[in-house]
Tab-separated table of C-alpha atoms and ligand atoms in Angstrom:
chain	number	residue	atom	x	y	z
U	1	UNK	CA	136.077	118.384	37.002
U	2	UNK	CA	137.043	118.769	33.528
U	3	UNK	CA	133.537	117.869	32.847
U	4	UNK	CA	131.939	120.717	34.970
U	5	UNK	CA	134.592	123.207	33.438
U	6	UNK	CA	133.358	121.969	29.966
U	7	UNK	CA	129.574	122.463	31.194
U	8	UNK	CA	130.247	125.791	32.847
U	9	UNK	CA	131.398	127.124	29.283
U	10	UNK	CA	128.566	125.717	27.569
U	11	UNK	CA	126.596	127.542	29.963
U	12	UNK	CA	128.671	130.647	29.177
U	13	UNK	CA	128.500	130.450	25.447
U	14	UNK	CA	124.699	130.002	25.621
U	15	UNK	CA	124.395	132.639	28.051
U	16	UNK	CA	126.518	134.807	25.820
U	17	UNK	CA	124.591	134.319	22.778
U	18	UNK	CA	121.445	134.656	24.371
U	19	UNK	CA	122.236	137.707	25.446
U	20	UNK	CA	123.738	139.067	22.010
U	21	UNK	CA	120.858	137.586	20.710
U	22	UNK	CA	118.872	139.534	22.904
U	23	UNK	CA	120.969	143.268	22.465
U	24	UNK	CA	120.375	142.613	18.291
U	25	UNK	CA	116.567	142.275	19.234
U	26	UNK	CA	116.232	145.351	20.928
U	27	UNK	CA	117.995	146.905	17.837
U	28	UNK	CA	116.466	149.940	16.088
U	29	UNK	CA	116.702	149.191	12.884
U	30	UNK	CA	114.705	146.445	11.247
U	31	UNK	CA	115.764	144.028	8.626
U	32	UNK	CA	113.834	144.126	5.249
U	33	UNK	CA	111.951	140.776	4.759
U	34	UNK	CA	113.619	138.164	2.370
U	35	UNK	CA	110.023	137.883	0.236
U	36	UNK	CA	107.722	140.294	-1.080
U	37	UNK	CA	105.067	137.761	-1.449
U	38	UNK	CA	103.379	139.334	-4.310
U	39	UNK	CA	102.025	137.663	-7.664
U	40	UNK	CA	104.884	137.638	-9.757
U	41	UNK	CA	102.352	137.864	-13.148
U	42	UNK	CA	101.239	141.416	-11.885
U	43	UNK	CA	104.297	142.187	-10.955
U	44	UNK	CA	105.335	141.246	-14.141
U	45	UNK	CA	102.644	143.779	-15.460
U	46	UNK	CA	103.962	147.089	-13.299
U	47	UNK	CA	107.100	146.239	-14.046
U	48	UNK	CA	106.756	146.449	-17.919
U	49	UNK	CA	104.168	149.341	-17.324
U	50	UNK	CA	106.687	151.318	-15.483
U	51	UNK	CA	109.291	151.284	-18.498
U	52	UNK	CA	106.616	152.254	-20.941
U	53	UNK	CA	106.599	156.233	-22.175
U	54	UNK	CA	103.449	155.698	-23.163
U	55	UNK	CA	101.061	155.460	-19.531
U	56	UNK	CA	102.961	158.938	-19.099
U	57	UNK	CA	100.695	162.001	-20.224
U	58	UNK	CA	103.000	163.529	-22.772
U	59	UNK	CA	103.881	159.863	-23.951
U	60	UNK	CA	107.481	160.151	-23.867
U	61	UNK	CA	108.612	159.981	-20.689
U	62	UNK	CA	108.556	156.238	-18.294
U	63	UNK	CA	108.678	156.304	-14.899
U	64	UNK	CA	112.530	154.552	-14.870
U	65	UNK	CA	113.632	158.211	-16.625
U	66	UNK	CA	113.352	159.401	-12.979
U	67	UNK	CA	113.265	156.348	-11.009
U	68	UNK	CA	116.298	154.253	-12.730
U	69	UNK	CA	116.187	151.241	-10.992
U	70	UNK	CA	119.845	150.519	-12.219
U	71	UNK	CA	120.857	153.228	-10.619
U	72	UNK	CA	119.683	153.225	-7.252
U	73	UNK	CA	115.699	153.797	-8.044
U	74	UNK	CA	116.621	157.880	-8.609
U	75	UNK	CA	117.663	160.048	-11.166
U	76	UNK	CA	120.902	161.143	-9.785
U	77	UNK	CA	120.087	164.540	-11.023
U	78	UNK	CA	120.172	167.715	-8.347
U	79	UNK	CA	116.292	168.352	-9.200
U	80	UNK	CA	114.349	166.608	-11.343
U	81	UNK	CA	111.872	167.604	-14.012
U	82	UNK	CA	108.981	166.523	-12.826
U	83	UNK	CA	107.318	170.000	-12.493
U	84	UNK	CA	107.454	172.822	-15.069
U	85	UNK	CA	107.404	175.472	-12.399
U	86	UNK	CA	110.911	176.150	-11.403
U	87	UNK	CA	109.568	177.220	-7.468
U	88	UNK	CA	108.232	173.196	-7.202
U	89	UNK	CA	111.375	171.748	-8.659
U	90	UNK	CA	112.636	168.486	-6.053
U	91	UNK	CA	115.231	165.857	-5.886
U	92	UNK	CA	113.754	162.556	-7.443
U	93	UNK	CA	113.299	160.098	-4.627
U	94	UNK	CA	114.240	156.070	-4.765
U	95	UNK	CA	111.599	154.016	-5.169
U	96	UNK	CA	113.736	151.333	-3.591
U	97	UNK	CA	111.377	150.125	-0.641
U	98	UNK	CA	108.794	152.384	-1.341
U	99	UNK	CA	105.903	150.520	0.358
U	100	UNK	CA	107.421	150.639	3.521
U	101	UNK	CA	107.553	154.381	4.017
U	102	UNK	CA	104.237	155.386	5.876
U	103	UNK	CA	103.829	158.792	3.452
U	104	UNK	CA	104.482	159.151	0.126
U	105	UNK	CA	106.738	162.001	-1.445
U	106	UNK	CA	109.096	164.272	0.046
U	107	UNK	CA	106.112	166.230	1.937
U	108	UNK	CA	103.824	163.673	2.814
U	109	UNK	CA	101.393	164.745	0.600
U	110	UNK	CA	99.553	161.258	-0.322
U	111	UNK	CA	98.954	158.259	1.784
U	112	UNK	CA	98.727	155.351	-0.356
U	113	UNK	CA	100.644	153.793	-3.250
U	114	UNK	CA	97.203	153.796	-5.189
U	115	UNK	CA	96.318	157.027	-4.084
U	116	UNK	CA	99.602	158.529	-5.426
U	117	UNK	CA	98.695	156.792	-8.415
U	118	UNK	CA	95.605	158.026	-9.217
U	119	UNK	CA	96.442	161.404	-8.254
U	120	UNK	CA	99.980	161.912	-9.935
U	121	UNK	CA	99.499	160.140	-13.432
U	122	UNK	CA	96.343	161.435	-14.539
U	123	UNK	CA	97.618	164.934	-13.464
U	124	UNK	CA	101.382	165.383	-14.582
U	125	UNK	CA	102.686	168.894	-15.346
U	126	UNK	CA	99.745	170.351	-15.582
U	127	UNK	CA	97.900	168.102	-18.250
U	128	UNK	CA	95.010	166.163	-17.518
U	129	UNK	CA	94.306	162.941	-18.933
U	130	UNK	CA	91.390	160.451	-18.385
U	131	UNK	CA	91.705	156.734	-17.512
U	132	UNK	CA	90.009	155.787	-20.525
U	133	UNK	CA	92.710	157.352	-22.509
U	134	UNK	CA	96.055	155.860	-20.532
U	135	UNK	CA	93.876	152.513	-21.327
U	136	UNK	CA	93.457	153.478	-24.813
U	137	UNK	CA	97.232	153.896	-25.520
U	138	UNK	CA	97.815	150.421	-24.380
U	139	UNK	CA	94.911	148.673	-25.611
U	140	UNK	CA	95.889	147.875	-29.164
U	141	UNK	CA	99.283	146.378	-28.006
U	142	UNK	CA	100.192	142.799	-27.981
U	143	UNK	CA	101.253	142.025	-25.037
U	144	UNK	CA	98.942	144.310	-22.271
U	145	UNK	CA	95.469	143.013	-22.871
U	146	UNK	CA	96.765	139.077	-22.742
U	147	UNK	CA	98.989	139.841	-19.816
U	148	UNK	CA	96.030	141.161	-17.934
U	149	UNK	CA	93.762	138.928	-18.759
U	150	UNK	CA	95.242	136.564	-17.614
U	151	UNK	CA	96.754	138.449	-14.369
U	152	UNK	CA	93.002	139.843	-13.376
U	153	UNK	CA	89.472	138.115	-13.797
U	154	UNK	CA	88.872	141.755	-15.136
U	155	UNK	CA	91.594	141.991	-17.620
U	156	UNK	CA	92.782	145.433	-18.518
U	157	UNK	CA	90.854	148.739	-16.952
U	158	UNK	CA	92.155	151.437	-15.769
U	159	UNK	CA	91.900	149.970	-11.834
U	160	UNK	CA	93.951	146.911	-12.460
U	161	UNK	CA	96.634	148.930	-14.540
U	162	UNK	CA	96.789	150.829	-11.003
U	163	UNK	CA	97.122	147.730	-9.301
U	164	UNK	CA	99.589	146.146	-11.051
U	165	UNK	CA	101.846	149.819	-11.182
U	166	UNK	CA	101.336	149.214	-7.324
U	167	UNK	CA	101.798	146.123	-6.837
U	168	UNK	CA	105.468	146.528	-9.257
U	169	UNK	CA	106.154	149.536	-6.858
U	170	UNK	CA	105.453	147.063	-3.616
U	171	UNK	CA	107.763	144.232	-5.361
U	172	UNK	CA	110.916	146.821	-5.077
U	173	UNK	CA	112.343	145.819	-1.918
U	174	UNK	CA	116.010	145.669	-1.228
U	175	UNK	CA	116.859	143.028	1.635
U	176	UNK	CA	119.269	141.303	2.535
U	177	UNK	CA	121.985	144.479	2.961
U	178	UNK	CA	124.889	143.412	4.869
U	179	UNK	CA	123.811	145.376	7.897
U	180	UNK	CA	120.297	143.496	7.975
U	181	UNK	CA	122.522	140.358	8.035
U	182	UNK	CA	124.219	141.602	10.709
U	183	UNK	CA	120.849	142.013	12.212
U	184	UNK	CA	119.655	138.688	11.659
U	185	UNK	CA	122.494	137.596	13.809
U	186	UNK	CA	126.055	137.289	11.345
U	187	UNK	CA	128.176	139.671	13.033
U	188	UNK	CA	130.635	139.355	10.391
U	189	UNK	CA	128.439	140.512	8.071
U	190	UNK	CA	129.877	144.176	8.908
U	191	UNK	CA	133.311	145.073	9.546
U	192	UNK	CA	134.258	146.694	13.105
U	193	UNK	CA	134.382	150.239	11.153
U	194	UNK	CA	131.003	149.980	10.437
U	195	UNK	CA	129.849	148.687	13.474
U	196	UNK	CA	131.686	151.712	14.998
U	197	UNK	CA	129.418	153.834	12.164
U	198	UNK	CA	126.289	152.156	13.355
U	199	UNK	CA	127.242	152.953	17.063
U	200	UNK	CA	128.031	156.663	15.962
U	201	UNK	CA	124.873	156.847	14.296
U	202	UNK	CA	123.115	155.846	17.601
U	203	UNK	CA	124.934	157.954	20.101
U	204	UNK	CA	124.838	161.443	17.802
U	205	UNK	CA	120.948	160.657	17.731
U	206	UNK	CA	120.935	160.036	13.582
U	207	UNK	CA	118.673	157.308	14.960
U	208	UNK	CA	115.822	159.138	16.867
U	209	UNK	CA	115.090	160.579	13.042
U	210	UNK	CA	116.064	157.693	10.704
U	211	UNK	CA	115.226	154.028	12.454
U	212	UNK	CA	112.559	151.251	11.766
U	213	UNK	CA	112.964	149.131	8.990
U	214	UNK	CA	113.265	151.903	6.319
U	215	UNK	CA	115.819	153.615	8.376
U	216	UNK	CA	113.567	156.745	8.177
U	217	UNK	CA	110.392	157.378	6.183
U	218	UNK	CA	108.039	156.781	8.793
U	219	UNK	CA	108.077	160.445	10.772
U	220	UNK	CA	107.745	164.051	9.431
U	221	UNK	CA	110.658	166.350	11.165
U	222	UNK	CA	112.116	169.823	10.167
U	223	UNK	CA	114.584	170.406	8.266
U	224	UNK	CA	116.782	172.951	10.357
U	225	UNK	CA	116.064	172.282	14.035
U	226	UNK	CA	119.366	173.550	15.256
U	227	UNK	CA	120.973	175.581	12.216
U	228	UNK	CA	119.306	177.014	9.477
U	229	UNK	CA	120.295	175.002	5.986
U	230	UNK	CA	118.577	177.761	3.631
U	231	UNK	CA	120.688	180.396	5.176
U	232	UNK	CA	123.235	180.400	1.960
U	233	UNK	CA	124.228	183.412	-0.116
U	234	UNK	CA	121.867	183.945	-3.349
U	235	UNK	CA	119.357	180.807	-2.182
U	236	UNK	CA	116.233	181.769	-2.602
U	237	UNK	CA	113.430	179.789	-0.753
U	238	UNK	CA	110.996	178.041	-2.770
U	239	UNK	CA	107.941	176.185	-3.011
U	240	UNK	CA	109.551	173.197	-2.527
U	241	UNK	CA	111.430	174.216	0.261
U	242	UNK	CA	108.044	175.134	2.261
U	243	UNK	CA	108.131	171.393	2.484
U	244	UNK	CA	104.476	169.829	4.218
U	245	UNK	CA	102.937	173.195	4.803
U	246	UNK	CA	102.574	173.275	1.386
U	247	UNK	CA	99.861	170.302	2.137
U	248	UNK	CA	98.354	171.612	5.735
U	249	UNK	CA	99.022	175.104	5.130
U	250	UNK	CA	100.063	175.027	9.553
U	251	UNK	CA	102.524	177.269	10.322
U	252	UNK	CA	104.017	174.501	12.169
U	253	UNK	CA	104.852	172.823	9.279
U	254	UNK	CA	107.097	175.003	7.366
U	255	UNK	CA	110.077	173.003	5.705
U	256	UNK	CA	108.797	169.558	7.498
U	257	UNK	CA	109.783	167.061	5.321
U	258	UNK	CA	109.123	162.871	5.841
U	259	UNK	CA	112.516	161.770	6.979
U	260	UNK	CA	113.880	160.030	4.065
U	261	UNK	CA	114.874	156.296	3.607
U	262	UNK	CA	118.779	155.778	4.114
U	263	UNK	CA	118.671	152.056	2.775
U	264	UNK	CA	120.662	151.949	-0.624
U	265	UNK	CA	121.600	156.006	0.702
U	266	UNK	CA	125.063	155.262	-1.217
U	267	UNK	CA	123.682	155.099	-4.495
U	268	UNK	CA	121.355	158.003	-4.458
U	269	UNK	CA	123.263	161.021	-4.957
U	270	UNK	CA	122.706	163.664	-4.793
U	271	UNK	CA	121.123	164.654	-1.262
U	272	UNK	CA	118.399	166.099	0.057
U	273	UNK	CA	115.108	167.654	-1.148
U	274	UNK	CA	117.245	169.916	-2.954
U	275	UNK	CA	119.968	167.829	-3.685
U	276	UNK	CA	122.439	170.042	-2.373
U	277	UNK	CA	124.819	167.924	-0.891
U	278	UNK	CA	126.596	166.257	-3.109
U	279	UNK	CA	128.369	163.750	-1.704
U	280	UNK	CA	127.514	161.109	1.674
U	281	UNK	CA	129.815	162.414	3.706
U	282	UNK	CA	128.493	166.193	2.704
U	283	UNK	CA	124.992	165.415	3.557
U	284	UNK	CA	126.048	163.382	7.289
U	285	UNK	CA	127.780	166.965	7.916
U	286	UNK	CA	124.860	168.906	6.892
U	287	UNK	CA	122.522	166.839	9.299
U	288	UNK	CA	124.621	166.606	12.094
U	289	UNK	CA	124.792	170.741	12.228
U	290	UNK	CA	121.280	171.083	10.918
U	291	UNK	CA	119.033	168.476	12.729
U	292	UNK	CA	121.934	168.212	16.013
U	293	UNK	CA	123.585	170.826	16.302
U	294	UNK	CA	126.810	168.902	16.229
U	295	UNK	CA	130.676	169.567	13.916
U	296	UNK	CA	131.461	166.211	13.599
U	297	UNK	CA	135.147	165.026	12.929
U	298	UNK	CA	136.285	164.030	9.753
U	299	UNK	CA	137.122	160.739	11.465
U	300	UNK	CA	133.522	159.908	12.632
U	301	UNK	CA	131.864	161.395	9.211
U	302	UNK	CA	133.898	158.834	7.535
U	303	UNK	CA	132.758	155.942	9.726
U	304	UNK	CA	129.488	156.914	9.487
U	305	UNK	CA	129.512	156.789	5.915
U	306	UNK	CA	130.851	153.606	6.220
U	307	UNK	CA	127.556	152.237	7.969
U	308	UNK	CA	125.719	153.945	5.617
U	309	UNK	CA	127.297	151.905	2.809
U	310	UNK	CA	126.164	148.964	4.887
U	311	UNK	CA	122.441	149.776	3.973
U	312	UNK	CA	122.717	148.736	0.518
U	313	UNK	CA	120.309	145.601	-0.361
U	314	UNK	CA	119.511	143.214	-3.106
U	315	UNK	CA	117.544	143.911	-6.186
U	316	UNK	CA	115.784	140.042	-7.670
U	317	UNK	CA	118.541	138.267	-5.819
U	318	UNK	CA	121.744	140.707	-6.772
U	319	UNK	CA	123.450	142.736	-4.604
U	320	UNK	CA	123.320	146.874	-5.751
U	321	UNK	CA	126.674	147.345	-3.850
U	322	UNK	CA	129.054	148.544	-6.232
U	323	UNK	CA	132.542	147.254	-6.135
U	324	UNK	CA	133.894	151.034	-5.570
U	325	UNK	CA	131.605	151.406	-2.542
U	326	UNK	CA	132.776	148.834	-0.573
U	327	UNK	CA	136.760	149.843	-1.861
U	328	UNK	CA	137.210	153.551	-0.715
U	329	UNK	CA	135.531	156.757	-0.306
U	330	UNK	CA	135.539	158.082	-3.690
U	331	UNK	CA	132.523	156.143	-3.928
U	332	UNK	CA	130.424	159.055	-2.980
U	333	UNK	CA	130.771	161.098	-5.951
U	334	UNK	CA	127.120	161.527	-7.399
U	335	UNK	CA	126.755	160.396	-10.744
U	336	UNK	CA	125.750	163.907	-11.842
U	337	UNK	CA	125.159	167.110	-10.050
U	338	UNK	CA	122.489	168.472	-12.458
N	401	LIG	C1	109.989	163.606	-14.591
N	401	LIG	C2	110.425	162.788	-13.473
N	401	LIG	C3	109.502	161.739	-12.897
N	401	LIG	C4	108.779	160.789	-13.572
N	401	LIG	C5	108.690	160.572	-15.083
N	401	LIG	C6	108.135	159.977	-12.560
N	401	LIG	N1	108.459	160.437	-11.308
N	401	LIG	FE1	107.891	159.613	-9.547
N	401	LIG	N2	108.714	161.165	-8.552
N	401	LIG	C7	109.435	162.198	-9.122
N	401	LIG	C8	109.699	163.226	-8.118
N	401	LIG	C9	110.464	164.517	-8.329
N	401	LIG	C10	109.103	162.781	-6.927
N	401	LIG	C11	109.036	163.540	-5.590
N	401	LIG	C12	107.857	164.481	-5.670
N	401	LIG	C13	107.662	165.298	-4.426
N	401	LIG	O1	108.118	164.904	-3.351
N	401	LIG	O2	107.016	166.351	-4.503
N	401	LIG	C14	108.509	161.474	-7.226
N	401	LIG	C15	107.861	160.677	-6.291
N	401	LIG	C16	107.368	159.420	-6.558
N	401	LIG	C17	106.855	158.509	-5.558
N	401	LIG	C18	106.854	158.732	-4.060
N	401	LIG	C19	108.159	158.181	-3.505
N	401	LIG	C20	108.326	158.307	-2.028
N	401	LIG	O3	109.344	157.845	-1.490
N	401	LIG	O4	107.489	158.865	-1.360
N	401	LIG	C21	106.427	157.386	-6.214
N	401	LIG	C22	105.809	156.147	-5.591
N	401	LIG	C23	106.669	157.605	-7.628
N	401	LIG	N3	107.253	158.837	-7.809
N	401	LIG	C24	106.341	156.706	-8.634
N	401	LIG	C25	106.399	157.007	-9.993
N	401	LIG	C26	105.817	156.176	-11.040
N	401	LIG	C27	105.108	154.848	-10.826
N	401	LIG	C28	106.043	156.820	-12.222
N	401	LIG	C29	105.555	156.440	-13.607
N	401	LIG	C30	104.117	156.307	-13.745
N	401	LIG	C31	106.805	158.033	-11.897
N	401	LIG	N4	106.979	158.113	-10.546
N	401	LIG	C32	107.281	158.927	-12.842
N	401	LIG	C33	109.831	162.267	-10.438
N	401	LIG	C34	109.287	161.516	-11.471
N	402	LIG	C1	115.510	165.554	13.760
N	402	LIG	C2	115.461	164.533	12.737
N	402	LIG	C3	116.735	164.123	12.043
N	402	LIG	C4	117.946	163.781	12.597
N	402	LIG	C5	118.348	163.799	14.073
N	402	LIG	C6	118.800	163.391	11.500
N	402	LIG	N1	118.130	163.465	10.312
N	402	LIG	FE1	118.847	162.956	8.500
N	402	LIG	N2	117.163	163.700	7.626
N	402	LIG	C7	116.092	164.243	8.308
N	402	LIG	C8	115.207	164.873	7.345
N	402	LIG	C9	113.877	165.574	7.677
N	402	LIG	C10	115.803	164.728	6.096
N	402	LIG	C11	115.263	165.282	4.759
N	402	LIG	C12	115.536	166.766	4.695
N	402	LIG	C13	115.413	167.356	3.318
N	402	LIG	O1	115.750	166.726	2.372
N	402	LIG	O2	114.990	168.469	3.150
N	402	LIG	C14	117.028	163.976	6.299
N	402	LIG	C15	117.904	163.567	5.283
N	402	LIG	C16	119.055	162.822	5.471
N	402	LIG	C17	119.905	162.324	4.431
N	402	LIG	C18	119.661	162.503	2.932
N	402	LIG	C19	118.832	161.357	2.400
N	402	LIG	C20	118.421	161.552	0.965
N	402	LIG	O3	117.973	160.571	0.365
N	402	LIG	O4	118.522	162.652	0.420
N	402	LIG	C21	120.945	161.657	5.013
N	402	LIG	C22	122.091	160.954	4.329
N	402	LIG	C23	120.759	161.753	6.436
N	402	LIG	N3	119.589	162.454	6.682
N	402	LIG	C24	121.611	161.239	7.387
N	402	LIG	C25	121.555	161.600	8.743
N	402	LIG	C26	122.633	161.359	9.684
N	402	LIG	C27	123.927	160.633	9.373
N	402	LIG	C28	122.233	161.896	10.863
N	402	LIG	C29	123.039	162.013	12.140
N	402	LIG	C30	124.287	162.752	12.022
N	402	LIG	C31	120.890	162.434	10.663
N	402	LIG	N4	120.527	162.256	9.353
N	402	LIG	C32	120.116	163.004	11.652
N	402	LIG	C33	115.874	164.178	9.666
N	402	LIG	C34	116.870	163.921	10.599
């Protein structure tokens, strides 16, 4: 008896975790994978590129001034200075997990890591600059032209300088989050206030927008399907606000933007392609009335900010959650508002 009673349960428990097993499959959200899988010498290569002022075309400024990857892979500035017209100023974007949003930059406009690339670096605020030249700069140094030849049977040209600025780029993933443990089957990974933020996020519909393994990044939507978020005293539209009819010139795509990334969401502040909200909780309340329609409660802001914080990953085998962001909700404050 005691016997069948014991077998019964094991029955049960296997039954049970089958089936929990089965419920985290159908999650979603996907975890980030463990491994990047990339060669570590060209990585190597991008990553000592991408702190150098001098691939930039005015030679002073490295891609980490806008993408500090001690700081959540942003700028934590309200607009950055990427353009020098004021009517195309936008928020710097993480390049935390880059490769795995389908589109690249707030409107979609390139397709490809290397086609951003190409496109962006020998064309940056309005000065042109030649391969041969960004080659030139580097060519006389001592590390580059070792490094690469050793790193490509071609050694250093302008391709493989691409290439290994890619390949760095590809190399910044962030797994192993708490919430992607909790995916990969710890359930104590998360507390039962985030869960209850995770299940919030589902049932408001967060989800049908910002899902897949990037939790967003891999749809376009407008911004402003329900309530209009321009509609502010003394905003003026711009440029950037046009969003990806600035690239297909359709009518239909006035202020579409790619639905952003909300992995590592609690370090990039401020929000937005305008940055305007300042804080995580600001920006959940500005979706949920812009993109559902919905006044959410204080109470379920606050949880879902909680899940949010759940999202951040590992950067070469450290966690990026700060001690703050797990303590309270002061957390949130951006680092500066520009
Ligand atoms: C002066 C600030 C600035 C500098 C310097 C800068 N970026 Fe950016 N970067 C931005 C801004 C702003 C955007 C968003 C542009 C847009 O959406 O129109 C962006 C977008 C990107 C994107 C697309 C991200 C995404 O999620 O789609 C990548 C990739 C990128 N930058 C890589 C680089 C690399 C590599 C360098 C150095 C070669 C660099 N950036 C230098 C400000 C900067
Ligand atoms: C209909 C699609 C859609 C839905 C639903 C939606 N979002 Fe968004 N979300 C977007 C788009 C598009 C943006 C970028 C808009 C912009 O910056 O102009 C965005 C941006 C964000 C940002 C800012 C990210 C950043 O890096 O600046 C956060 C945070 C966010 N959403 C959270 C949520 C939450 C929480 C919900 C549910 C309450 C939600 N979203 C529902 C489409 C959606």
């Amino acid at each position: 008896m005691v016997n069948q009673l014991l077998r019964l349960r094991g029955i049960c428990v296997c039954l049970l975790s089958l089936l929990s097993f089965a419920s985290l499959a159908i999650e979603p959200i996907l975890p980030v994978p463990l491994e990047h899988g990339l060669d570590e010498r060209r990585v190597a290569l991008g990553d000592r590129l991408f702190h150098d002022p001098r691939i930039s075309p005015d030679g002073v400024r490295a891609c980490t001034q806008c993408h500090d990857l001690g700081e959540g892979g942003d700028d934590g500035n309200k607009l950055s200075e990427a353009s020098t017209n004021r009517l195309f100023l936008i928020n710097s974007p993480t390049l935390f997990n880059v490769s795995l949003n389908y589109h690249l930059a707030w409107r979609g406009a390139f397709k490809s890591l290397d086609t951003h690339k190409r496109k962006t670096f020998l064309r940056s605020n309005g000065v042109d600059y030649s391969p041969e030249a960004v080659v030139e700069r580097i060519s006389g140094d001592d590390y580059y032209p070792a490094a690469f030849a050793e790193a490509y049977a071609d050694g250093l040209i302008f391709d493989n300088l691409v290439d290994a600025l890619v390949t760095f780029e590809r190399s910044l993933i962030t797994p192993n989050a708490r919430f992607d443990q909790y995916l990969r089957g710890d359930v104590g990974a998360i507390s039962s206030d985030e869960k209850h933020g995770y299940d919030l996020f589902k049932s408001y519909g967060c989800v049908s927008c910002h899902q897949g393994v990037n939790v967003g990044g891999n749809l376009f939507q407008r911004l402003g399907i329900f309530a209009d978020p321009f509609k502010k005293k003394g905003r003026v539209i711009t440029k950037a606000d046009q969003g990806r009819f600035l690239v297909t010139g359709d009518d239909d795509d006035m202020h579409v933007f790619r639905v952003p990334s909300l992995r590592n969401v609690a370090l990039t502040a401020p929000y937005l392609h305008d940055g305007s909200q300042k804080t995580l909780e600001d920006a959940i309340k500005a979706m949920a009335k812009a993109q559902l329609g919905e006044k959410l409660p204080d109470r379920d802001v606050k949880l879902i900010a909680k899940f949010l914080r759940t999202l951040t990953g590992e950067y070469k085998g450290e966690s990026m959650e700060r001690e703050t962001s797990v303590l309270g909700d002061s957390a949130t404050s951006p680092r500066n508002d520009g």
